[in-house]
CSV table of C-alpha atoms in Angstrom, one decimal:
chain,number,residue,atom,x,y,z
B,1,UNK,CA,45.8,12.1,32.7
B,2,UNK,CA,46.1,12.5,29.3
B,3,UNK,CA,48.2,15.4,27.4
B,4,UNK,CA,45.6,17.4,25.5
B,5,UNK,CA,48.6,18.4,23.1
B,6,UNK,CA,48.6,16.7,19.5
B,7,UNK,CA,52.3,16.3,20.4
B,8,UNK,CA,53.4,12.3,20.3
B,9,UNK,CA,56.5,13.0,22.5
B,10,UNK,CA,54.4,12.3,25.9
B,11,UNK,CA,53.8,14.4,28.6
B,12,UNK,CA,56.3,17.0,29.5
B,13,UNK,CA,58.1,16.1,32.6
B,14,UNK,CA,61.7,18.6,32.0
B,15,UNK,CA,61.3,22.1,32.8
B,16,UNK,CA,63.7,24.9,33.5
B,17,UNK,CA,63.9,28.5,34.4
B,18,UNK,CA,66.6,30.6,33.6
B,19,UNK,CA,67.8,33.2,36.3
B,20,UNK,CA,69.9,36.2,35.9
B,21,UNK,CA,70.8,39.4,38.7
B,22,UNK,CA,67.9,41.3,38.8
B,23,UNK,CA,65.2,38.7,37.8
B,24,UNK,CA,61.4,39.4,39.1
B,25,UNK,CA,60.7,36.9,41.9
B,26,UNK,CA,56.8,36.6,40.9
B,27,UNK,CA,57.8,35.9,37.3
B,28,UNK,CA,59.5,32.8,38.5
B,29,UNK,CA,57.7,31.9,41.5
B,30,UNK,CA,54.2,32.5,40.4
B,31,UNK,CA,54.4,30.1,37.2
B,32,UNK,CA,56.8,27.6,39.3
B,33,UNK,CA,54.9,27.3,42.3
B,34,UNK,CA,52.3,25.6,39.7
B,35,UNK,CA,54.9,23.2,38.7
B,36,UNK,CA,55.7,22.5,42.1
B,37,UNK,CA,52.4,21.3,43.1
B,38,UNK,CA,52.0,19.6,39.8
B,39,UNK,CA,55.0,17.5,40.8
B,40,UNK,CA,53.0,16.2,43.4
B,41,UNK,CA,51.1,14.3,40.7
B,42,UNK,CA,53.5,14.3,37.4
B,43,UNK,CA,57.0,13.5,38.0
B,44,UNK,CA,58.7,16.6,37.0
B,45,UNK,CA,62.3,17.6,37.2
B,46,UNK,CA,63.1,21.4,37.5
B,47,UNK,CA,66.4,22.8,36.6
B,48,UNK,CA,67.1,26.3,37.8
B,49,UNK,CA,69.9,27.5,35.2
B,50,UNK,CA,72.2,30.5,35.7
B,51,UNK,CA,75.4,31.6,34.6
B,52,UNK,CA,77.4,30.0,37.8
B,53,UNK,CA,76.2,28.1,40.4
B,54,UNK,CA,76.4,31.0,42.7
B,55,UNK,CA,73.0,32.0,44.3
B,56,UNK,CA,71.0,34.7,42.0
B,57,UNK,CA,69.6,37.8,43.5
B,58,UNK,CA,66.4,39.4,42.5
B,59,UNK,CA,68.3,42.8,42.7
B,60,UNK,CA,71.4,44.4,40.8
B,61,UNK,CA,73.7,47.2,41.7
B,62,UNK,CA,71.8,49.4,39.6
B,63,UNK,CA,68.2,48.4,40.4
B,64,UNK,CA,67.5,50.4,43.5
B,65,UNK,CA,65.9,47.9,45.5
B,66,UNK,CA,66.7,47.4,49.2
B,67,UNK,CA,64.5,44.1,49.6
B,68,UNK,CA,65.7,41.2,47.9
B,69,UNK,CA,66.4,37.5,47.9
B,70,UNK,CA,68.6,35.1,46.4
B,71,UNK,CA,68.1,31.8,44.8
B,72,UNK,CA,70.2,29.0,44.4
B,73,UNK,CA,70.7,27.7,40.6
B,74,UNK,CA,70.9,23.8,40.1
B,75,UNK,CA,72.7,24.0,36.4
B,76,UNK,CA,74.9,26.5,34.5
B,77,UNK,CA,73.8,27.7,31.4
B,78,UNK,CA,77.2,26.3,29.8
B,79,UNK,CA,76.3,22.9,31.0
B,80,UNK,CA,73.0,22.8,29.5
B,81,UNK,CA,74.2,24.5,26.4
B,82,UNK,CA,77.2,22.1,26.0
B,83,UNK,CA,74.9,19.1,26.7
B,84,UNK,CA,72.8,20.1,24.0
B,85,UNK,CA,75.5,20.5,21.5
B,86,UNK,CA,75.7,16.8,21.4
B,87,UNK,CA,72.6,16.2,20.0
B,88,UNK,CA,71.1,19.1,18.6
B,89,UNK,CA,69.1,17.5,15.8
B,90,UNK,CA,65.9,18.6,16.8
B,91,UNK,CA,65.3,15.6,18.8
B,92,UNK,CA,65.3,15.8,22.6
B,93,UNK,CA,67.4,13.8,24.5
B,94,UNK,CA,65.9,11.9,27.2
B,95,UNK,CA,67.6,14.1,29.8
B,96,UNK,CA,67.0,17.4,27.7
B,97,UNK,CA,65.0,20.2,28.9
B,98,UNK,CA,61.7,20.2,27.3
B,99,UNK,CA,60.0,23.7,28.4
B,100,UNK,CA,62.2,26.6,29.3
B,101,UNK,CA,60.9,29.6,30.9
B,102,UNK,CA,62.5,33.2,31.1
B,103,UNK,CA,61.5,36.0,33.6
B,104,UNK,CA,61.7,39.1,33.3
B,105,UNK,CA,62.7,42.0,35.7
B,106,UNK,CA,64.9,45.0,35.7
B,107,UNK,CA,68.0,42.8,35.1
B,108,UNK,CA,66.7,42.3,31.4
B,109,UNK,CA,67.8,46.0,30.9
B,110,UNK,CA,71.3,45.6,31.7
B,111,UNK,CA,73.8,44.1,28.9
B,112,UNK,CA,76.1,42.9,31.1
B,113,UNK,CA,73.5,40.7,32.7
B,114,UNK,CA,71.5,39.4,29.9
B,115,UNK,CA,73.9,38.9,27.2
B,116,UNK,CA,74.1,35.0,27.9
B,117,UNK,CA,70.6,34.8,28.6
B,118,UNK,CA,70.0,35.7,25.3
B,119,UNK,CA,72.6,33.2,24.1
B,120,UNK,CA,70.9,30.5,26.1
B,121,UNK,CA,67.5,31.2,24.5
B,122,UNK,CA,69.3,31.3,21.0
B,123,UNK,CA,71.0,27.9,21.5
B,124,UNK,CA,68.3,26.0,23.6
B,125,UNK,CA,65.3,27.0,21.4
B,126,UNK,CA,65.9,24.5,18.6
B,127,UNK,CA,65.8,21.8,21.0
B,128,UNK,CA,62.8,22.8,23.4
B,129,UNK,CA,59.3,21.6,23.1
B,130,UNK,CA,58.2,25.0,24.4
B,131,UNK,CA,59.4,28.5,25.0
B,132,UNK,CA,57.4,30.5,27.6
B,133,UNK,CA,58.6,34.3,28.9
B,134,UNK,CA,56.8,36.2,31.5
B,135,UNK,CA,57.0,40.1,31.5
B,136,UNK,CA,60.1,41.2,30.0
B,137,UNK,CA,61.5,37.9,29.5
B,138,UNK,CA,59.9,38.4,26.0
B,139,UNK,CA,62.6,41.2,25.4
B,140,UNK,CA,65.2,38.5,26.1
B,141,UNK,CA,63.7,36.2,23.9
B,142,UNK,CA,63.2,39.1,21.2
B,143,UNK,CA,67.0,39.9,21.3
B,144,UNK,CA,67.5,36.2,20.6
B,145,UNK,CA,66.0,36.6,16.9
B,146,UNK,CA,63.4,33.8,17.8
B,147,UNK,CA,60.6,35.8,18.2
B,148,UNK,CA,61.0,37.3,14.6
B,149,UNK,CA,57.8,37.0,12.6
B,150,UNK,CA,55.9,35.7,15.5
B,151,UNK,CA,53.2,37.2,17.7
B,152,UNK,CA,54.2,38.0,21.3
B,153,UNK,CA,53.2,40.1,24.1
B,154,UNK,CA,54.9,41.8,27.2
B,155,UNK,CA,54.9,44.2,30.0
B,156,UNK,CA,52.6,47.2,29.3
B,157,UNK,CA,54.5,49.4,31.4
B,158,UNK,CA,57.9,48.5,29.9
B,159,UNK,CA,56.0,48.2,26.2
B,160,UNK,CA,58.3,50.6,24.2
B,161,UNK,CA,61.5,49.8,25.2
B,162,UNK,CA,60.3,45.9,24.9
B,163,UNK,CA,59.2,46.4,21.4
B,164,UNK,CA,62.3,48.2,20.5
B,165,UNK,CA,64.0,45.3,21.4
B,166,UNK,CA,62.3,42.9,18.5
B,167,UNK,CA,61.2,45.4,15.7
B,168,UNK,CA,60.5,42.2,13.6
B,169,UNK,CA,58.1,41.0,16.2
B,170,UNK,CA,54.7,40.9,15.8
B,171,UNK,CA,54.0,42.7,19.2
B,172,UNK,CA,50.2,42.3,20.6
B,173,UNK,CA,49.4,44.9,23.5
B,174,UNK,CA,46.0,43.6,24.2
B,175,UNK,CA,46.7,40.1,25.7
B,176,UNK,CA,46.8,38.4,28.8
B,177,UNK,CA,49.1,36.1,27.2
B,178,UNK,CA,50.2,35.0,23.6
B,179,UNK,CA,50.6,31.5,22.1
B,180,UNK,CA,52.5,31.4,18.7
B,181,UNK,CA,53.4,27.7,17.6
B,182,UNK,CA,55.7,26.9,20.7
B,183,UNK,CA,56.0,29.9,22.3
B,184,UNK,CA,54.0,31.1,25.2
B,185,UNK,CA,54.6,34.9,26.2
B,186,UNK,CA,53.0,36.5,29.1
B,187,UNK,CA,52.4,40.2,29.7
B,188,UNK,CA,53.7,41.7,33.1
B,189,UNK,CA,54.8,39.7,36.3
B,190,UNK,CA,51.5,38.6,37.5
B,191,UNK,CA,50.3,37.5,34.2
B,192,UNK,CA,52.7,34.6,34.2
B,193,UNK,CA,50.6,32.7,36.7
B,194,UNK,CA,47.4,32.8,34.1
B,195,UNK,CA,49.9,31.6,31.6
B,196,UNK,CA,51.3,28.8,33.4
B,197,UNK,CA,48.0,27.6,34.3
B,198,UNK,CA,46.6,27.9,30.8
B,199,UNK,CA,49.7,25.9,29.7
B,200,UNK,CA,49.3,23.2,32.4
B,201,UNK,CA,45.5,22.9,30.9
B,202,UNK,CA,46.8,22.4,27.4
B,203,UNK,CA,49.5,19.9,28.5
B,204,UNK,CA,47.9,18.0,31.2
B,205,UNK,CA,44.3,18.5,31.0
B,206,UNK,CA,41.8,21.3,32.0
B,207,UNK,CA,40.6,19.6,35.0
B,208,UNK,CA,44.3,19.4,36.3
B,209,UNK,CA,44.7,23.1,35.8
B,210,UNK,CA,41.5,23.8,37.4
B,211,UNK,CA,42.3,21.5,40.6
B,212,UNK,CA,45.7,23.2,40.9
B,213,UNK,CA,44.1,26.8,40.9
B,214,UNK,CA,41.6,25.7,43.5
B,215,UNK,CA,44.0,24.4,46.0
B,216,UNK,CA,46.0,27.7,45.2
B,217,UNK,CA,43.0,29.4,45.8
B,218,UNK,CA,44.0,31.3,42.9
B,219,UNK,CA,41.2,33.2,40.7
B,220,UNK,CA,42.1,32.5,37.1
B,221,UNK,CA,41.9,35.1,34.3
B,222,UNK,CA,41.4,32.3,31.8
B,223,UNK,CA,40.9,34.4,28.5
B,224,UNK,CA,44.1,35.2,27.0
B,225,UNK,CA,42.4,38.4,25.5
B,226,UNK,CA,41.2,39.7,28.5
B,227,UNK,CA,43.7,42.4,29.6
B,228,UNK,CA,42.8,45.3,31.9
B,229,UNK,CA,46.2,46.7,31.8
B,230,UNK,CA,46.6,47.1,28.2
B,231,UNK,CA,46.4,51.0,28.5
B,232,UNK,CA,43.0,51.9,28.0
B,233,UNK,CA,43.0,53.7,31.5
B,234,UNK,CA,41.1,50.9,33.6
B,235,UNK,CA,42.5,48.7,36.1
B,236,UNK,CA,40.5,45.5,36.1
B,237,UNK,CA,37.6,46.2,34.0
B,238,UNK,CA,37.8,45.2,30.7
B,239,UNK,CA,36.7,48.0,27.9
B,240,UNK,CA,33.6,47.0,26.2
C,1,UNK,CA,54.1,59.1,51.7
C,2,UNK,CA,52.3,59.3,55.1
C,3,UNK,CA,51.7,56.2,56.7
C,4,UNK,CA,47.7,55.6,56.7
C,5,UNK,CA,48.3,54.0,60.3
C,6,UNK,CA,47.6,55.5,63.7
C,7,UNK,CA,51.1,53.9,64.8
C,8,UNK,CA,53.3,57.0,65.8
C,9,UNK,CA,56.5,54.9,65.1
C,10,UNK,CA,56.8,56.0,61.5
C,11,UNK,CA,56.6,54.1,58.4
C,12,UNK,CA,57.4,50.2,58.6
C,13,UNK,CA,61.0,49.5,57.1
C,14,UNK,CA,62.1,46.4,58.7
C,15,UNK,CA,60.5,43.2,57.6
C,16,UNK,CA,61.2,39.5,57.5
C,17,UNK,CA,59.8,36.3,56.3
C,18,UNK,CA,60.7,33.0,58.1
C,19,UNK,CA,61.5,29.9,55.9
C,20,UNK,CA,61.2,26.2,56.7
C,21,UNK,CA,61.8,22.9,54.9
C,22,UNK,CA,58.5,22.4,52.8
C,23,UNK,CA,57.3,26.1,52.8
C,24,UNK,CA,55.2,27.0,49.8
C,25,UNK,CA,57.2,29.2,47.3
C,26,UNK,CA,53.8,31.6,46.4
C,27,UNK,CA,53.4,32.1,50.1
C,28,UNK,CA,56.7,33.8,49.8
C,29,UNK,CA,56.9,35.1,46.8
C,30,UNK,CA,53.6,36.6,45.8
C,31,UNK,CA,53.4,38.9,49.2
C,32,UNK,CA,57.6,39.7,49.2
C,33,UNK,CA,57.7,40.3,45.4
C,34,UNK,CA,55.3,43.5,46.5
C,35,UNK,CA,57.8,44.2,48.9
C,36,UNK,CA,60.5,44.1,46.4
C,37,UNK,CA,59.0,46.5,44.1
C,38,UNK,CA,57.9,49.0,47.2
C,39,UNK,CA,61.6,49.1,48.2
C,40,UNK,CA,62.4,51.0,45.2
C,41,UNK,CA,60.6,54.0,46.6
C,42,UNK,CA,60.7,52.9,50.5
C,43,UNK,CA,64.0,51.6,52.1
C,44,UNK,CA,62.7,48.3,53.5
C,45,UNK,CA,65.0,46.1,54.7
C,46,UNK,CA,64.0,42.4,54.6
C,47,UNK,CA,65.5,39.4,56.3
C,48,UNK,CA,65.1,36.2,55.0
C,49,UNK,CA,65.2,34.1,58.4
C,50,UNK,CA,65.7,30.3,58.8
C,51,UNK,CA,67.0,27.6,61.0
C,52,UNK,CA,70.5,27.9,59.8
C,53,UNK,CA,72.0,29.7,56.8
C,54,UNK,CA,72.0,26.6,54.7
C,55,UNK,CA,69.6,27.2,51.7
C,56,UNK,CA,66.1,26.0,52.5
C,57,UNK,CA,63.9,23.9,49.8
C,58,UNK,CA,60.5,24.1,48.9
C,59,UNK,CA,60.3,20.4,49.4
C,60,UNK,CA,61.1,17.9,52.3
C,61,UNK,CA,61.6,14.2,51.6
C,62,UNK,CA,58.2,13.3,52.9
C,63,UNK,CA,56.4,16.2,50.8
C,64,UNK,CA,56.2,14.3,47.3
C,65,UNK,CA,57.6,17.4,45.3
C,66,UNK,CA,59.8,16.6,42.4
C,67,UNK,CA,60.1,20.0,41.3
C,68,UNK,CA,61.2,22.6,44.0
C,69,UNK,CA,63.7,25.3,44.4
C,70,UNK,CA,65.9,26.4,47.3
C,71,UNK,CA,66.6,29.9,49.0
C,72,UNK,CA,69.5,31.4,50.7
C,73,UNK,CA,68.7,32.8,54.0
C,74,UNK,CA,70.2,36.0,55.4
C,75,UNK,CA,69.9,35.5,59.3
C,76,UNK,CA,69.1,32.6,61.8
C,77,UNK,CA,66.4,32.5,63.8
C,78,UNK,CA,68.8,32.3,67.0
C,79,UNK,CA,70.5,35.2,65.9
C,80,UNK,CA,67.1,36.9,65.9
C,81,UNK,CA,65.7,35.9,69.0
C,82,UNK,CA,69.0,36.3,71.0
C,83,UNK,CA,69.3,39.9,69.7
C,84,UNK,CA,65.2,40.4,70.6
C,85,UNK,CA,66.0,39.0,74.0
C,86,UNK,CA,68.4,41.9,75.2
C,87,UNK,CA,65.3,44.5,74.9
C,88,UNK,CA,61.9,42.5,74.6
C,89,UNK,CA,60.3,45.3,76.4
C,90,UNK,CA,57.9,46.1,73.6
C,91,UNK,CA,59.6,49.1,72.1
C,92,UNK,CA,61.4,47.5,68.8
C,93,UNK,CA,65.1,48.3,68.7
C,94,UNK,CA,66.4,50.5,65.8
C,95,UNK,CA,67.4,47.4,64.0
C,96,UNK,CA,64.6,44.9,65.0
C,97,UNK,CA,62.1,43.5,62.8
C,98,UNK,CA,59.0,45.2,62.5
C,99,UNK,CA,56.7,43.0,60.4
C,100,UNK,CA,57.2,39.1,60.3
C,101,UNK,CA,55.9,36.9,57.5
C,102,UNK,CA,54.9,33.1,58.0
C,103,UNK,CA,54.3,31.2,54.8
C,104,UNK,CA,52.5,28.1,55.0
C,105,UNK,CA,53.0,24.5,52.9
C,106,UNK,CA,53.1,21.5,53.3
C,107,UNK,CA,56.4,21.6,55.8
C,108,UNK,CA,53.8,23.0,58.6
C,109,UNK,CA,52.6,19.6,58.9
C,110,UNK,CA,56.2,18.2,59.8
C,111,UNK,CA,56.5,18.7,63.8
C,112,UNK,CA,60.4,18.4,63.3
C,113,UNK,CA,60.3,20.8,60.9
C,114,UNK,CA,57.8,23.3,62.6
C,115,UNK,CA,58.8,23.3,66.3
C,116,UNK,CA,61.3,25.9,65.8
C,117,UNK,CA,59.3,28.3,63.9
C,118,UNK,CA,56.9,28.3,66.3
C,119,UNK,CA,59.2,29.0,68.9
C,120,UNK,CA,60.3,31.8,66.9
C,121,UNK,CA,56.8,33.4,66.5
C,122,UNK,CA,56.2,33.1,70.2
C,123,UNK,CA,59.6,34.9,70.7
C,124,UNK,CA,59.0,37.7,68.2
C,125,UNK,CA,55.6,38.6,68.5
C,126,UNK,CA,55.7,40.8,72.0
C,127,UNK,CA,58.2,42.7,69.7
C,128,UNK,CA,56.5,43.0,66.4
C,129,UNK,CA,54.5,45.7,65.3
C,130,UNK,CA,52.9,43.2,62.9
C,131,UNK,CA,52.5,39.3,62.3
C,132,UNK,CA,51.3,38.3,58.9
C,133,UNK,CA,50.6,34.7,58.0
C,134,UNK,CA,49.7,33.1,54.6
C,135,UNK,CA,47.7,29.9,54.2
C,136,UNK,CA,49.0,27.4,56.7
C,137,UNK,CA,51.1,30.1,58.3
C,138,UNK,CA,48.3,30.7,60.7
C,139,UNK,CA,48.6,27.1,61.8
C,140,UNK,CA,52.3,27.7,62.9
C,141,UNK,CA,50.8,30.8,64.6
C,142,UNK,CA,48.2,29.0,66.2
C,143,UNK,CA,50.6,26.4,67.6
C,144,UNK,CA,52.4,29.2,69.3
C,145,UNK,CA,49.5,30.1,71.1
C,146,UNK,CA,49.6,33.9,70.1
C,147,UNK,CA,46.2,33.6,68.2
C,148,UNK,CA,44.0,32.3,70.9
C,149,UNK,CA,41.2,34.6,71.3
C,150,UNK,CA,41.6,36.1,68.0
C,151,UNK,CA,40.1,35.9,64.8
C,152,UNK,CA,42.3,34.0,61.9
C,153,UNK,CA,41.8,32.4,58.6
C,154,UNK,CA,43.7,30.0,57.0
C,155,UNK,CA,43.8,27.6,53.6
C,156,UNK,CA,40.4,25.9,52.7
C,157,UNK,CA,41.8,22.6,51.7
C,158,UNK,CA,43.6,22.1,54.9
C,159,UNK,CA,41.0,23.8,57.4
C,160,UNK,CA,40.1,20.8,59.5
C,161,UNK,CA,44.1,20.3,60.2
C,162,UNK,CA,44.4,23.9,60.8
C,163,UNK,CA,41.9,24.7,63.2
C,164,UNK,CA,42.6,21.7,65.3
C,165,UNK,CA,45.9,23.3,65.9
C,166,UNK,CA,44.4,26.1,67.5
C,167,UNK,CA,40.9,25.1,69.2
C,168,UNK,CA,40.9,28.7,71.1
C,169,UNK,CA,41.1,30.9,67.9
C,170,UNK,CA,38.4,32.0,66.6
C,171,UNK,CA,38.7,30.8,63.0
C,172,UNK,CA,36.7,32.7,60.3
C,173,UNK,CA,36.1,30.5,57.1
C,174,UNK,CA,34.8,33.0,54.5
C,175,UNK,CA,37.7,35.3,54.4
C,176,UNK,CA,40.1,36.4,51.8
C,177,UNK,CA,42.2,37.6,54.8
C,178,UNK,CA,41.4,38.6,58.6
C,179,UNK,CA,43.0,41.2,60.5
C,180,UNK,CA,43.0,41.4,64.0
C,181,UNK,CA,44.8,43.8,65.7
C,182,UNK,CA,48.4,43.8,64.6
C,183,UNK,CA,47.8,40.1,63.4
C,184,UNK,CA,47.0,39.4,59.5
C,185,UNK,CA,46.2,36.0,58.5
C,186,UNK,CA,45.3,35.1,54.7
C,187,UNK,CA,43.7,32.3,53.1
C,188,UNK,CA,45.4,29.8,50.8
C,189,UNK,CA,48.6,30.7,48.9
C,190,UNK,CA,47.6,33.3,46.4
C,191,UNK,CA,45.6,34.8,48.9
C,192,UNK,CA,48.8,36.4,50.5
C,193,UNK,CA,49.0,38.6,47.7
C,194,UNK,CA,45.6,40.5,48.0
C,195,UNK,CA,46.5,40.5,52.2
C,196,UNK,CA,49.8,42.1,51.2
C,197,UNK,CA,48.5,44.8,49.0
C,198,UNK,CA,46.0,45.5,51.3
C,199,UNK,CA,48.8,45.9,54.3
C,200,UNK,CA,50.9,48.2,51.9
C,201,UNK,CA,47.4,50.0,51.4
C,202,UNK,CA,47.4,50.5,54.9
C,203,UNK,CA,50.6,51.2,56.0
C,204,UNK,CA,52.2,53.5,52.9
C,205,UNK,CA,48.8,54.5,51.2
C,206,UNK,CA,45.9,53.3,49.0
C,207,UNK,CA,47.6,54.9,45.6
C,208,UNK,CA,50.9,53.2,46.8
C,209,UNK,CA,49.2,49.7,46.7
C,210,UNK,CA,47.3,50.3,43.7
C,211,UNK,CA,50.3,51.5,41.7
C,212,UNK,CA,52.5,48.5,42.5
C,213,UNK,CA,49.2,45.9,41.6
C,214,UNK,CA,49.1,47.9,38.4
C,215,UNK,CA,53.0,47.8,37.7
C,216,UNK,CA,52.7,43.9,38.7
C,217,UNK,CA,49.4,43.7,36.6
C,218,UNK,CA,47.7,42.3,39.0
C,219,UNK,CA,43.7,42.1,39.6
C,220,UNK,CA,43.5,42.6,42.9
C,221,UNK,CA,40.7,41.4,45.3
C,222,UNK,CA,40.4,44.3,47.6
C,223,UNK,CA,37.5,43.0,49.8
C,224,UNK,CA,38.8,40.7,52.7
C,225,UNK,CA,35.1,39.0,52.8
C,226,UNK,CA,35.1,38.1,49.1
C,227,UNK,CA,36.3,34.3,49.3
C,228,UNK,CA,35.3,32.0,46.4
C,229,UNK,CA,37.0,29.2,48.2
C,230,UNK,CA,35.1,29.1,51.5
C,231,UNK,CA,33.4,25.8,50.4
C,232,UNK,CA,30.2,26.9,48.9
C,233,UNK,CA,31.0,24.6,45.8
C,234,UNK,CA,31.6,27.8,43.4
C,235,UNK,CA,35.2,28.6,42.0
C,236,UNK,CA,35.7,32.1,41.7
C,237,UNK,CA,32.2,33.4,42.0
C,238,UNK,CA,30.7,34.8,45.3
C,239,UNK,CA,27.6,33.0,46.2
C,240,UNK,CA,24.9,35.4,46.7
């Protein structure tokens, strides 16, 4: 299973997702379920990062949700950042994270919740091979400054708020997902699933991605420019 | 927001999902993310049931996954079953679970893991208003005997194994999901998302389901008979 990427550092094996109170569950478990399945054939390690090792809830006191779930982290932001600080010369250490996924969710709008995730993204980015965001996760990346001058997309219902977080970002409204260098950003919630299949296809081969989607009985949107939610009043049908 | 159901007991507000080692993450968080979102407008309570209150992993020692996540339960099977036993006359108590979701995953094939989930389904079903299964979750329901004589579907790659668990079930191969009375069963993994939107539409109104899918930027399959994975060799295209 050869990498389709031109990167000479070998196939990606070290992933992480960053959680914070009020993260959107499907932003995380849509893409990550694909990685879980991939890990039966490729030895992927996945860190679940959070501020502390306490379980992290999909709700916050302000979110208004009465249904919610809590997930157990495996590593703290500080542990990762401090480990990175010992070798932040652009060469990933053998045990360093190569791909960081930042989900969105209502919690991104709470400065008290999100400041440390912004700091995490800023500290991590120089050492990552790829940064991936889902939904309003791109607002977090924008706050960190690393999206400045780059193309990116986000959730369409949260559009006005997100783009205000990154006035120097080249925001692309009609997109299921956007790639710019080693930064992949997806549109709202469910779009993260399509982005991850595309990312897996890019890194591990189109056939691998197709087989995983088939096993998940998932009908992919394989066209990053096909976006039924861009705001033309349709729902599921591309404007001619 | 009126219920579209003919049930006179009022809108559903008490949901639960049953976890076991080796559950498939998207089987749970696809449908449940929709409930989380719905809970901002309808006061849904969601119990995360498990054998104990220890966090439950998406992997088992036998599963071969190197990437996995662990989720925190809120209530044990025994606590729920014992509470049910005090009033199992078909009338839900005010604090009883009305809708139980059984996910699938590799863990369903491990008798040591799944026996207690089978017992849970058997004990819970007479008191539920609805039982929903995703993927090989229908195998668990079949093992309990409650699917005997009912129509049901399941994951297509696991088809032969699942139907062997319920020889008296009327298995429907070409289906995104199947409804039979108060039992809803979906096909593999991602199909649970479509089933849940249909269920939400049935219970809380089509407009509510459409708005939630739009907010999630999800392109629904709204046709329960539209199944690109039924085994006709296509992937994502319905056979004419």
